[in-house]
Coordinates of C-alpha atoms and ligand atoms in Angstrom, one line a residue:
X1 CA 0.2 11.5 31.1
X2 CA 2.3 9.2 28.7
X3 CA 0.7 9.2 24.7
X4 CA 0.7 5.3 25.3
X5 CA 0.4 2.7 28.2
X6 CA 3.1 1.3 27.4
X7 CA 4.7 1.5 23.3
X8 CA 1.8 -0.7 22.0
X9 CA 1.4 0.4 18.3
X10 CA 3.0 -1.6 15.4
X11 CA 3.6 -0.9 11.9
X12 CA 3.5 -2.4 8.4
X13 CA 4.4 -0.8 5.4
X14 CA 5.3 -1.9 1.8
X15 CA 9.0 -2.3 1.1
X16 CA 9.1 -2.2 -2.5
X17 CA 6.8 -0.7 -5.4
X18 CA 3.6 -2.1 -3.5
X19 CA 1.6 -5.1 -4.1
X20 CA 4.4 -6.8 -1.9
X21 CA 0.7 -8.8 -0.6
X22 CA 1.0 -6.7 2.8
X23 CA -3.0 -7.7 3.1
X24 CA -2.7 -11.5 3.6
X25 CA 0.0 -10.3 6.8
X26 CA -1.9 -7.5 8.1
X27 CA -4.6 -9.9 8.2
X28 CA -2.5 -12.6 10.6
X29 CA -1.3 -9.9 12.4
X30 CA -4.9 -8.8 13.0
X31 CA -5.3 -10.8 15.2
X32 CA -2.9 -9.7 17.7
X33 CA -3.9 -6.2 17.6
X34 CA -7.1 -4.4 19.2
X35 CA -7.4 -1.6 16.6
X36 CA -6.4 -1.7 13.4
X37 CA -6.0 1.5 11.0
X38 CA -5.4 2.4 7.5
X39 CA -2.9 5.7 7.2
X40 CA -2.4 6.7 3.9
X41 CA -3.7 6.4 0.4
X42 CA -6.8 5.9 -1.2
X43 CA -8.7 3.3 -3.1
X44 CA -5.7 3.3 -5.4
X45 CA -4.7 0.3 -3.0
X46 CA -5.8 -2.9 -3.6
X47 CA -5.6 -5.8 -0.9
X48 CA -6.1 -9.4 -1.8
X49 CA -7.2 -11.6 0.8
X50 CA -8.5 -15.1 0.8
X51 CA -10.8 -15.9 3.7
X52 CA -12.0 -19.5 3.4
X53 CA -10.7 -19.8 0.0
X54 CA -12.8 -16.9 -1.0
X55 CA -11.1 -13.9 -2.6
X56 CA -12.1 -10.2 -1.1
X57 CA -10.3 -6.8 -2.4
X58 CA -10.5 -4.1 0.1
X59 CA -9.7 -0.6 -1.3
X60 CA -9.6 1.4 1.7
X61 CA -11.4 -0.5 4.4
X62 CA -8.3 -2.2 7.0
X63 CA -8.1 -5.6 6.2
X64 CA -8.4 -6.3 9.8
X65 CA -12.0 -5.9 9.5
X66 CA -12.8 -9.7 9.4
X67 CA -11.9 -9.7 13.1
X68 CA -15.1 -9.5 14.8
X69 CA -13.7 -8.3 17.6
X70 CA -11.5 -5.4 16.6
X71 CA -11.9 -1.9 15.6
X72 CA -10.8 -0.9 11.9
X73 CA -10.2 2.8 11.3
X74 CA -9.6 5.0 8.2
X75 CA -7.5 7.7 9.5
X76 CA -6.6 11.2 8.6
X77 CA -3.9 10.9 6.5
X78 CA -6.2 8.6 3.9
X79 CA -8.7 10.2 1.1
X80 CA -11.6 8.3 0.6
X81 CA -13.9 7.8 -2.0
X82 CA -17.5 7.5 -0.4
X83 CA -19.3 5.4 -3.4
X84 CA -16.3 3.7 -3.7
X85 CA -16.7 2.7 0.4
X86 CA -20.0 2.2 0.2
X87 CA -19.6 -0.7 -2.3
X88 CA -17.3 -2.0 0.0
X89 CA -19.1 -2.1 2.8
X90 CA -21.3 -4.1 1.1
X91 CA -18.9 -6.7 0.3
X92 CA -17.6 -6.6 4.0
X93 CA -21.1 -7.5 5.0
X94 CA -21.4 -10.6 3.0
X95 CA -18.5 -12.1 5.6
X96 CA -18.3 -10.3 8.1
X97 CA -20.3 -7.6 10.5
X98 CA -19.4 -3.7 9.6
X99 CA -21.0 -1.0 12.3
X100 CA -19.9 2.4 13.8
X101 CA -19.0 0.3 16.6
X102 CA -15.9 -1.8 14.9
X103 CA -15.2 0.8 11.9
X104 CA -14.4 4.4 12.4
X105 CA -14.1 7.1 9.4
X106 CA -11.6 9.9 10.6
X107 CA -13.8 13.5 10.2
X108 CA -10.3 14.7 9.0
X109 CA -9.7 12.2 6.2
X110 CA -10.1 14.3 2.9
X111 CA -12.8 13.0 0.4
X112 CA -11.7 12.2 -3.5
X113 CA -14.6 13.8 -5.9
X114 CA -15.9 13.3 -9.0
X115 CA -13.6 16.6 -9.9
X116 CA -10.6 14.9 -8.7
X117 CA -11.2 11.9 -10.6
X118 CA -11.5 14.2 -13.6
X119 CA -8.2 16.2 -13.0
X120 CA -6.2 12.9 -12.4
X121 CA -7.6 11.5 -16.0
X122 CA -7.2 14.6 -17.9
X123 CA -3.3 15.6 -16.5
X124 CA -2.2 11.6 -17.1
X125 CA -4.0 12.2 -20.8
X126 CA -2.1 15.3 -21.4
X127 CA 1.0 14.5 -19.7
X128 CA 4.2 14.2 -22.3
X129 CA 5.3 11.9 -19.4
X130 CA 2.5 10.1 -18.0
X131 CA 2.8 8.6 -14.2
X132 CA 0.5 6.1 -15.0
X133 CA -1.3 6.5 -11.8
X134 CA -4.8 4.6 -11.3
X135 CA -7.1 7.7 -12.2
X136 CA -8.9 7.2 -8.5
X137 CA -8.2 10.7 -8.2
X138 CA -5.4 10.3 -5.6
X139 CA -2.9 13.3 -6.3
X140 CA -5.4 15.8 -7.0
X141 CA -7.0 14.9 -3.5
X142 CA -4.2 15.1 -1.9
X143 CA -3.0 18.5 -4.1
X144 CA -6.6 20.2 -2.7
X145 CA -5.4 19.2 0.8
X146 CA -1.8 21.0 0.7
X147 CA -3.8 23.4 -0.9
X148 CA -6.1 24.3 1.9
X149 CA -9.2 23.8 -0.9
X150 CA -9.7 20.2 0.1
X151 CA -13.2 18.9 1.3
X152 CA -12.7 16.5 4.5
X153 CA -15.1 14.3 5.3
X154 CA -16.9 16.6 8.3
X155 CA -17.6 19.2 5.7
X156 CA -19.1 17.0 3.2
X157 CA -21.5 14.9 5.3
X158 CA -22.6 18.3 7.0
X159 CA -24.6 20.1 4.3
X160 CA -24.2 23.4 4.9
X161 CA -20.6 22.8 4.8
X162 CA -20.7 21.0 1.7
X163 CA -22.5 23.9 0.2
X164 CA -19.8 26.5 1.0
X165 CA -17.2 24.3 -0.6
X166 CA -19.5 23.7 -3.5
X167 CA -19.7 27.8 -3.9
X168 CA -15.7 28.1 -3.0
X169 CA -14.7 25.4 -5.7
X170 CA -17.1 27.3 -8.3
X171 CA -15.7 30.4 -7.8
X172 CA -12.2 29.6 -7.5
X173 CA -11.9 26.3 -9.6
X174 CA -11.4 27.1 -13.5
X175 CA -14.0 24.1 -15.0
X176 CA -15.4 23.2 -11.7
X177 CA -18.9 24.7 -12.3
X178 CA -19.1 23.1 -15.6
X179 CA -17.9 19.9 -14.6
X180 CA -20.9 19.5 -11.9
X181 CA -23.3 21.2 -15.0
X182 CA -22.5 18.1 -17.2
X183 CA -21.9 14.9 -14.8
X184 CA -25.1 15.8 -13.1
X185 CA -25.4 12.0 -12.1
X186 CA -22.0 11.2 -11.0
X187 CA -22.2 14.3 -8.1
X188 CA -26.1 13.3 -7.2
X189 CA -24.6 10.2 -6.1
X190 CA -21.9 11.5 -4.6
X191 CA -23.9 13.4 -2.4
X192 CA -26.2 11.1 -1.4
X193 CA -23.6 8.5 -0.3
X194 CA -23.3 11.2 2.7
X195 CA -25.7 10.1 4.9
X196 CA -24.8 5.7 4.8
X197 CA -21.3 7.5 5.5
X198 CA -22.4 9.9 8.3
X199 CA -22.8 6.9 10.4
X200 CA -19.2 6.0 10.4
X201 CA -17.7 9.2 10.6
X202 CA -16.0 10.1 13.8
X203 CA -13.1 11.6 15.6
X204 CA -11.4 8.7 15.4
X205 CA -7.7 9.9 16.5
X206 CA -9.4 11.0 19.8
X207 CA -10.8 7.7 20.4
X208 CA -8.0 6.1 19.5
X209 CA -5.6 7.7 21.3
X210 CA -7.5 6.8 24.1
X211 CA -8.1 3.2 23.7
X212 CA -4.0 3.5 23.6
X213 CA -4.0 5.2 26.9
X214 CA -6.0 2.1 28.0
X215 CA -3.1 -0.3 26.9
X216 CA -5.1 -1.6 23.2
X217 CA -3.0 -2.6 20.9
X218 CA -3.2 -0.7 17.3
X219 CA -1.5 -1.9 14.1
X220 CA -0.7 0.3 11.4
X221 CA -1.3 -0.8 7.8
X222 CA 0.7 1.2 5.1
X223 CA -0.7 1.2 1.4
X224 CA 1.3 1.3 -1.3
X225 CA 5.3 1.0 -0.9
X226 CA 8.4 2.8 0.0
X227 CA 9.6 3.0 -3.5
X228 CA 6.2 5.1 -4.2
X229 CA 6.8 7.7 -0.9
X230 CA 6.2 11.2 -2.5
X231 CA 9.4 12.9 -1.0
X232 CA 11.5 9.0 -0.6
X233 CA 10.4 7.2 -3.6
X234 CA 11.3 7.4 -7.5
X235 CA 9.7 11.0 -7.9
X236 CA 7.7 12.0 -9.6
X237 CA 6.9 8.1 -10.2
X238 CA 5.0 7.8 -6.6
X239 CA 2.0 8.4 -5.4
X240 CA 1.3 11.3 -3.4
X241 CA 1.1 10.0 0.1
X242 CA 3.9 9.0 2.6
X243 CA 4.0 5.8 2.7
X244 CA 6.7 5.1 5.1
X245 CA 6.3 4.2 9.0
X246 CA 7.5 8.2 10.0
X247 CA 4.6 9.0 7.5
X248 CA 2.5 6.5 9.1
X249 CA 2.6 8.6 12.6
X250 CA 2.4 12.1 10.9
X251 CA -1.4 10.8 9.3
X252 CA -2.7 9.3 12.6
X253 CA -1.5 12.4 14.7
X254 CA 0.4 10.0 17.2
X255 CA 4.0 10.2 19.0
X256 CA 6.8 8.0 18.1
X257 CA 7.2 7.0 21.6
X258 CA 3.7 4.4 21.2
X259 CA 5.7 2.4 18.3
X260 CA 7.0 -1.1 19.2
X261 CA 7.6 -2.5 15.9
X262 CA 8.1 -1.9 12.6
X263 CA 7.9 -5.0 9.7
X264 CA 8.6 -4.5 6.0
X265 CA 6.7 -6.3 3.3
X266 CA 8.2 -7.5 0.3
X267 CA 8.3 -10.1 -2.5
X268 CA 10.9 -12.9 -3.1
X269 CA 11.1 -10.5 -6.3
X270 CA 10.5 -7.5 -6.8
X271 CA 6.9 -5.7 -9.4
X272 CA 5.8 -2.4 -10.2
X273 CA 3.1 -0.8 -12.1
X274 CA 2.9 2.2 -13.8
X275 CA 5.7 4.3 -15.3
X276 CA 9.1 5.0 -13.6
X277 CA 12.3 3.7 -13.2
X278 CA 12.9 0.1 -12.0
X279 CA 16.6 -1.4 -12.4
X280 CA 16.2 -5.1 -12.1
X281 CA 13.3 -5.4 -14.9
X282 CA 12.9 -8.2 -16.6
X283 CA 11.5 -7.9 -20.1
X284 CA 12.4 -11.5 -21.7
X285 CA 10.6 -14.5 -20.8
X286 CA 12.0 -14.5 -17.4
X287 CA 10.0 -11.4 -16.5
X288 CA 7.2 -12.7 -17.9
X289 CA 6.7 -15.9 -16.4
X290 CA 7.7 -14.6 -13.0
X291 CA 4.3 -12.5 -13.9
X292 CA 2.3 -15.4 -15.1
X293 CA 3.2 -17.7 -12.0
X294 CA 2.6 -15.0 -9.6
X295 CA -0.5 -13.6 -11.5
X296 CA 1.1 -9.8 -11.7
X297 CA -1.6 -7.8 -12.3
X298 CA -2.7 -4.8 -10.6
X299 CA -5.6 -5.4 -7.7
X300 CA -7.0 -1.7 -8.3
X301 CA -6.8 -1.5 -12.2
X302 CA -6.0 -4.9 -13.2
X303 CA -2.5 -3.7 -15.3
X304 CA -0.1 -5.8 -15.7
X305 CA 2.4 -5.7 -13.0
X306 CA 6.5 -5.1 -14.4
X307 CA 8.3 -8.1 -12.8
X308 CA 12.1 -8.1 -12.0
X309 CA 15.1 -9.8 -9.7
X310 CA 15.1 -8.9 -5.6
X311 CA 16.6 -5.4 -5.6
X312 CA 18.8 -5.7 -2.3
X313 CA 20.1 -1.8 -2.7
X314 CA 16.3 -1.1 -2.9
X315 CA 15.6 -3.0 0.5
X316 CA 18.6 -2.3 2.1
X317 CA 16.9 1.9 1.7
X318 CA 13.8 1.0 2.7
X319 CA 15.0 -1.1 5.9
X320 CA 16.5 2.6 6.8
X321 CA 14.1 4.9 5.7
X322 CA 11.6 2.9 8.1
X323 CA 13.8 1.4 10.6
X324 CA 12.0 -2.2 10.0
X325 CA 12.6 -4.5 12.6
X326 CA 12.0 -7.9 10.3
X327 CA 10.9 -8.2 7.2
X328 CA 8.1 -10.6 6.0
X329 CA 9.0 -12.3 2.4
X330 CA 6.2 -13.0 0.2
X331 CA 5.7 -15.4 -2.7
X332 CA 8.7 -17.4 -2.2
X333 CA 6.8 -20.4 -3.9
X334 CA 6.5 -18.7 -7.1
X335 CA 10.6 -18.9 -7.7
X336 CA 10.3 -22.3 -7.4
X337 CA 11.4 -23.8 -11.3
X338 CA 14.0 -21.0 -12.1
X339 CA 17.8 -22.8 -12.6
X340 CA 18.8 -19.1 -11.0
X341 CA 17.9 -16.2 -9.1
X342 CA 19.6 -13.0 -9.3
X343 CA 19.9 -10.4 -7.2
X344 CA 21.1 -7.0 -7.5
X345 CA 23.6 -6.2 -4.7
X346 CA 24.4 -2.6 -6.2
X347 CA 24.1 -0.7 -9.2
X348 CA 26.7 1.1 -12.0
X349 CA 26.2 4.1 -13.4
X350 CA 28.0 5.0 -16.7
X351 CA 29.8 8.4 -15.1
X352 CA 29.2 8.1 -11.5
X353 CA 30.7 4.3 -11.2
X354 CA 29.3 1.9 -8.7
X355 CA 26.6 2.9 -6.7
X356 CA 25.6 0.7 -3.6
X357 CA 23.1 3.5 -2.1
X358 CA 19.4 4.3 -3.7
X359 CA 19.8 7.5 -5.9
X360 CA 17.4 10.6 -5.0
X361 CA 16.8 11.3 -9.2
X362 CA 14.6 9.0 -11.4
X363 CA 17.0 9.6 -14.0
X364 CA 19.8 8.4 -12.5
X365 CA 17.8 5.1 -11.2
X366 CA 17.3 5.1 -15.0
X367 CA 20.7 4.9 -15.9
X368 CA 22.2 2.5 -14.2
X369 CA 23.0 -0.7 -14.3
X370 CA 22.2 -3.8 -12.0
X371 CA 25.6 -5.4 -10.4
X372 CA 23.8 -9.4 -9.7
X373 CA 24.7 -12.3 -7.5
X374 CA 23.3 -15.1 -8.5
X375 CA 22.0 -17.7 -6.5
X376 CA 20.9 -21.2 -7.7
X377 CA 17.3 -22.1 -7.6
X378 CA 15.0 -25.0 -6.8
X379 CA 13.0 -27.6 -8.3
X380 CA 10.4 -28.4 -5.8
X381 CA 7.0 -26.6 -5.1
X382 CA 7.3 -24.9 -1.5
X383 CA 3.6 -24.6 -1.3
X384 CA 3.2 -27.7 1.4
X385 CA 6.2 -26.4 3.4
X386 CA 4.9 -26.1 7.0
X387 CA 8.7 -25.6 8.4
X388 CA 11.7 -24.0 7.3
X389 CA 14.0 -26.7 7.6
X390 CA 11.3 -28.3 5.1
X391 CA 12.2 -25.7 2.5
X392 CA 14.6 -27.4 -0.2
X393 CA 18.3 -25.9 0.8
X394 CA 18.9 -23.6 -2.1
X395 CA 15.5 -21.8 -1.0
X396 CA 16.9 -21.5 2.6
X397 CA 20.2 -20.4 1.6
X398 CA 18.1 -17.8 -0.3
X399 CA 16.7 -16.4 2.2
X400 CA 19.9 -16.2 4.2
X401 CA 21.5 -14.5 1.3
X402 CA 18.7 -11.6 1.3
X403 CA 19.1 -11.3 5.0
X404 CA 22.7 -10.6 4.7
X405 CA 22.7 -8.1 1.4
X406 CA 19.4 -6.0 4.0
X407 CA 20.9 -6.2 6.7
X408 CA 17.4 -7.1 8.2
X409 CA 16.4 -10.5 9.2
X410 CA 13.5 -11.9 7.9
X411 CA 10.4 -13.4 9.9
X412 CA 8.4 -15.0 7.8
X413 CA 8.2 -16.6 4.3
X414 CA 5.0 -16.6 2.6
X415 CA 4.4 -20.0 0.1
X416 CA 1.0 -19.1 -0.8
X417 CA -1.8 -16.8 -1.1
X418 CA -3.8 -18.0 2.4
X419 CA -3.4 -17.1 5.9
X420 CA -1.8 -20.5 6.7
X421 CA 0.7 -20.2 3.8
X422 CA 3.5 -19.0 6.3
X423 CA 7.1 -20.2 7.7
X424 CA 8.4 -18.7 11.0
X425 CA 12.0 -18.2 9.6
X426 CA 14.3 -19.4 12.9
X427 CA 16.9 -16.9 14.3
Ligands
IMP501 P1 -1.7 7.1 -7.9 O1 -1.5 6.7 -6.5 O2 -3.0 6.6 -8.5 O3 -1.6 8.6 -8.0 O4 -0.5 6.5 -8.8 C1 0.8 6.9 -8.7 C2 1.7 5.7 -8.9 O5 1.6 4.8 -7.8 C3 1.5 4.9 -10.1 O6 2.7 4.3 -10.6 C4 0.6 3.8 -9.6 O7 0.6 2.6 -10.4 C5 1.2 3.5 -8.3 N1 0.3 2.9 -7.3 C6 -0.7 3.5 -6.7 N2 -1.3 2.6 -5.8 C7 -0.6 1.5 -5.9 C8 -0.8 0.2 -5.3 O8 -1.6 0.0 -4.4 N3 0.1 -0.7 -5.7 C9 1.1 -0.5 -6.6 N4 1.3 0.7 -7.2 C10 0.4 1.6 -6.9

């Protein structure tokens, strides 16, 4: 029996340091899909979307959940922080409908604590070298998983089960016992988010896989960005998922053989928050007004975002790493007003020379130098654009340029924060 009627599964991932605004697409491409699932991460993601002008962040619920029709899933490879869902599943409900029967909580997913949350503050506190990570409790999570100490979601809405591991992480955990004795409040409402989350929980793979068998169309939606992967990103400045489409597969526990595309997400630019390397930063006035006009701050914690040229080295490794198909280019609008636009086409390094491929070592990444093109800008706002032959020609040639130094061709350019805010690219 083949894993999939036919290859019927698509994916979308981040191609830079996240926030590429991979919501807004997931949410078009929504509609072309049956089931639509979240793969990695935690509510360390943040995705803005504007339905009817009216701005929702979703954490870890799929964006796709507006659809009435469809089925949203949070899959295995996610951790998930239950009072964090439950809030969100309020604000789902204001638009939209939420039930067991259009959103399903993979039983394997591992659940973030109160104790994680604590770990992740105090090692960023302590740390000589901070990541700067959100403090959602993400790596620890993620470190109790590899660690075979992790609590999944079946063990912590059964109650015995979340007894044991109560017991196991007293006994084994140096501080865990204490940390219960004086948050008291915190882990009595972590427990009793249990039973609102109960009703969700399921074996979601097992369903899925056979809604796939059925010929339903699934959609993958990555968190984060490539330049964060934990073994492919600028370690140890990543998160601690795999964010990449091959990671995508490996958390939802299906074959290779059900993909039929694979789309990038990235900005006209490039951000990134938190610490870490990042080549084509911008820390004059440049930088900052690319932040102001594209309002850089973080979805999740509300830092502001680094801001810097279209990294082409950067994309051209990501494009590999996940085999993208097309790329979708976000914020294109926002470069409107700059006399030029830079792009780095490959990097120097003072002892190793040029460089054109992404090195595996933060510290080379932060020794190198940016080798630009430059490109010249446009005047005009873009926002009204309906066409891409209505795009002033410098922007156009833009584009071209970028789909020359990837090597990928680009789809779509996004003017604009709404669902309608996109140009089909011709090819
Ligand atoms: P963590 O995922 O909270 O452990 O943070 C690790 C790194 O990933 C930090 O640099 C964060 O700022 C970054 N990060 C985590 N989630 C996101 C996101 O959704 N967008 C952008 N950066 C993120």
């Amino acid at each position: 029996m083949p894993t999939c009627a036919t290859p019927n599964a698509s994916i979308v991932v981040g191609a830079q340091w996240g926030d590429e605004g991979k919501g807004k697409w997931i949410d078009i491409l929504a509609s072309k899909a049956d089931i639509i699932a979240r793969f990695q991460g935690g509510n360390n993601a943040g995705h803005t979307l504007y339905i009817n002008n009216e701005k929702i962040v979703l954490h870890q619920i799929p964006s796709g959940i507006f659809h009435n029709d469809k089925i949203s899933i949070i899959t295995a490879g996610v951790v998930v922080s239950p009072v964090q869902l439950l809030k969100e599943i309020e604000e789902v409900q204001r638009v939209a409908e939420i039930s067991p029967k259009n959103f399903w909580l993979s039983t394997r997913a591992h659940v973030i604590t109160p104790w994680h949350m604590y770990l992740d503050s105090l090692f960023e506190t302590n740390a000589k070298n901070p990541i700067g990570t959100t403090k959602k409790g993400i790596g620890p999570t993620y470190a109790d998983r590899a660690n075979r100490t992790g609590l999944r979601i079946a063990s912590y809405i059964d109650n015995a089960q979340y007894n044991q591991w109560i017991s196991m992480m007293c006994e084994s955990q140096p501080g865990f016992k204490d940390h219960i004795q004086q948050n008291q409040s915190l882990w009595t409402e972590f427990a009793n988010a249990a039973s609102e989350i109960s009703k969700y929980a399921t074996e979601a793979e097992a369903s899925l896989r056979k809604e796939l068998k059925n010929g339903k169309k699934l959609l993958l939606e990555g968190a984060q960005g490539t330049l964060l992967d934990l073994s492919f990103g600028t370690f140890p400045f990543v998160t601690s998922s795999c964010t990449t489409s091959g990671g995508a597969l490996a958390s939802i526990g299906l074959s290779p053989k059900c993909v039929d595309k694979i789309t990038g997400v990235a900005k006209a630019y490039i951000t990134r928050v938190g610490e870490g390397p990042f080549p084509t930063e911008l820390t004059d006035e440049i930088g900052k007004e690319l932040g102001r006009k594209g309002n850089e701050f973080g979805a999740t914690t509300n830092r502001p975002r680094r801001c810097g040229w279209f990294d082409a080295v950067a994309m051209r490794y990501a494009a590999d790493i996940n085999g993208f198909d097309d790329i979708y280019l976000n914020k294109m609008d926002i470069l409107s007003g700059f006399k030029t636009i830079k792009v780095a086409v490959a990097y120097k390094h003072p002892k190793l020379g040029n460089i054109t491929e992404f090195p595996a070592c933060a510290h080379i990444l932060k020794e190198i130098v940016p080798i630009y093109e430059e490109y010249a800008g446009w005047e005009e706002d873009i926002s009204s654009a309906k066409e891409f032959s209505q795009l002033p020609l410098n922007a156009q040639r833009y584009v071209r340029a970028l789909e020359e130094h990837c090597g990928t061709m680009v789809s779509y350019v996004g003017t604009g924060p709404n669902r309608q805010d996109a140009i089909a690219v011709p090819h």
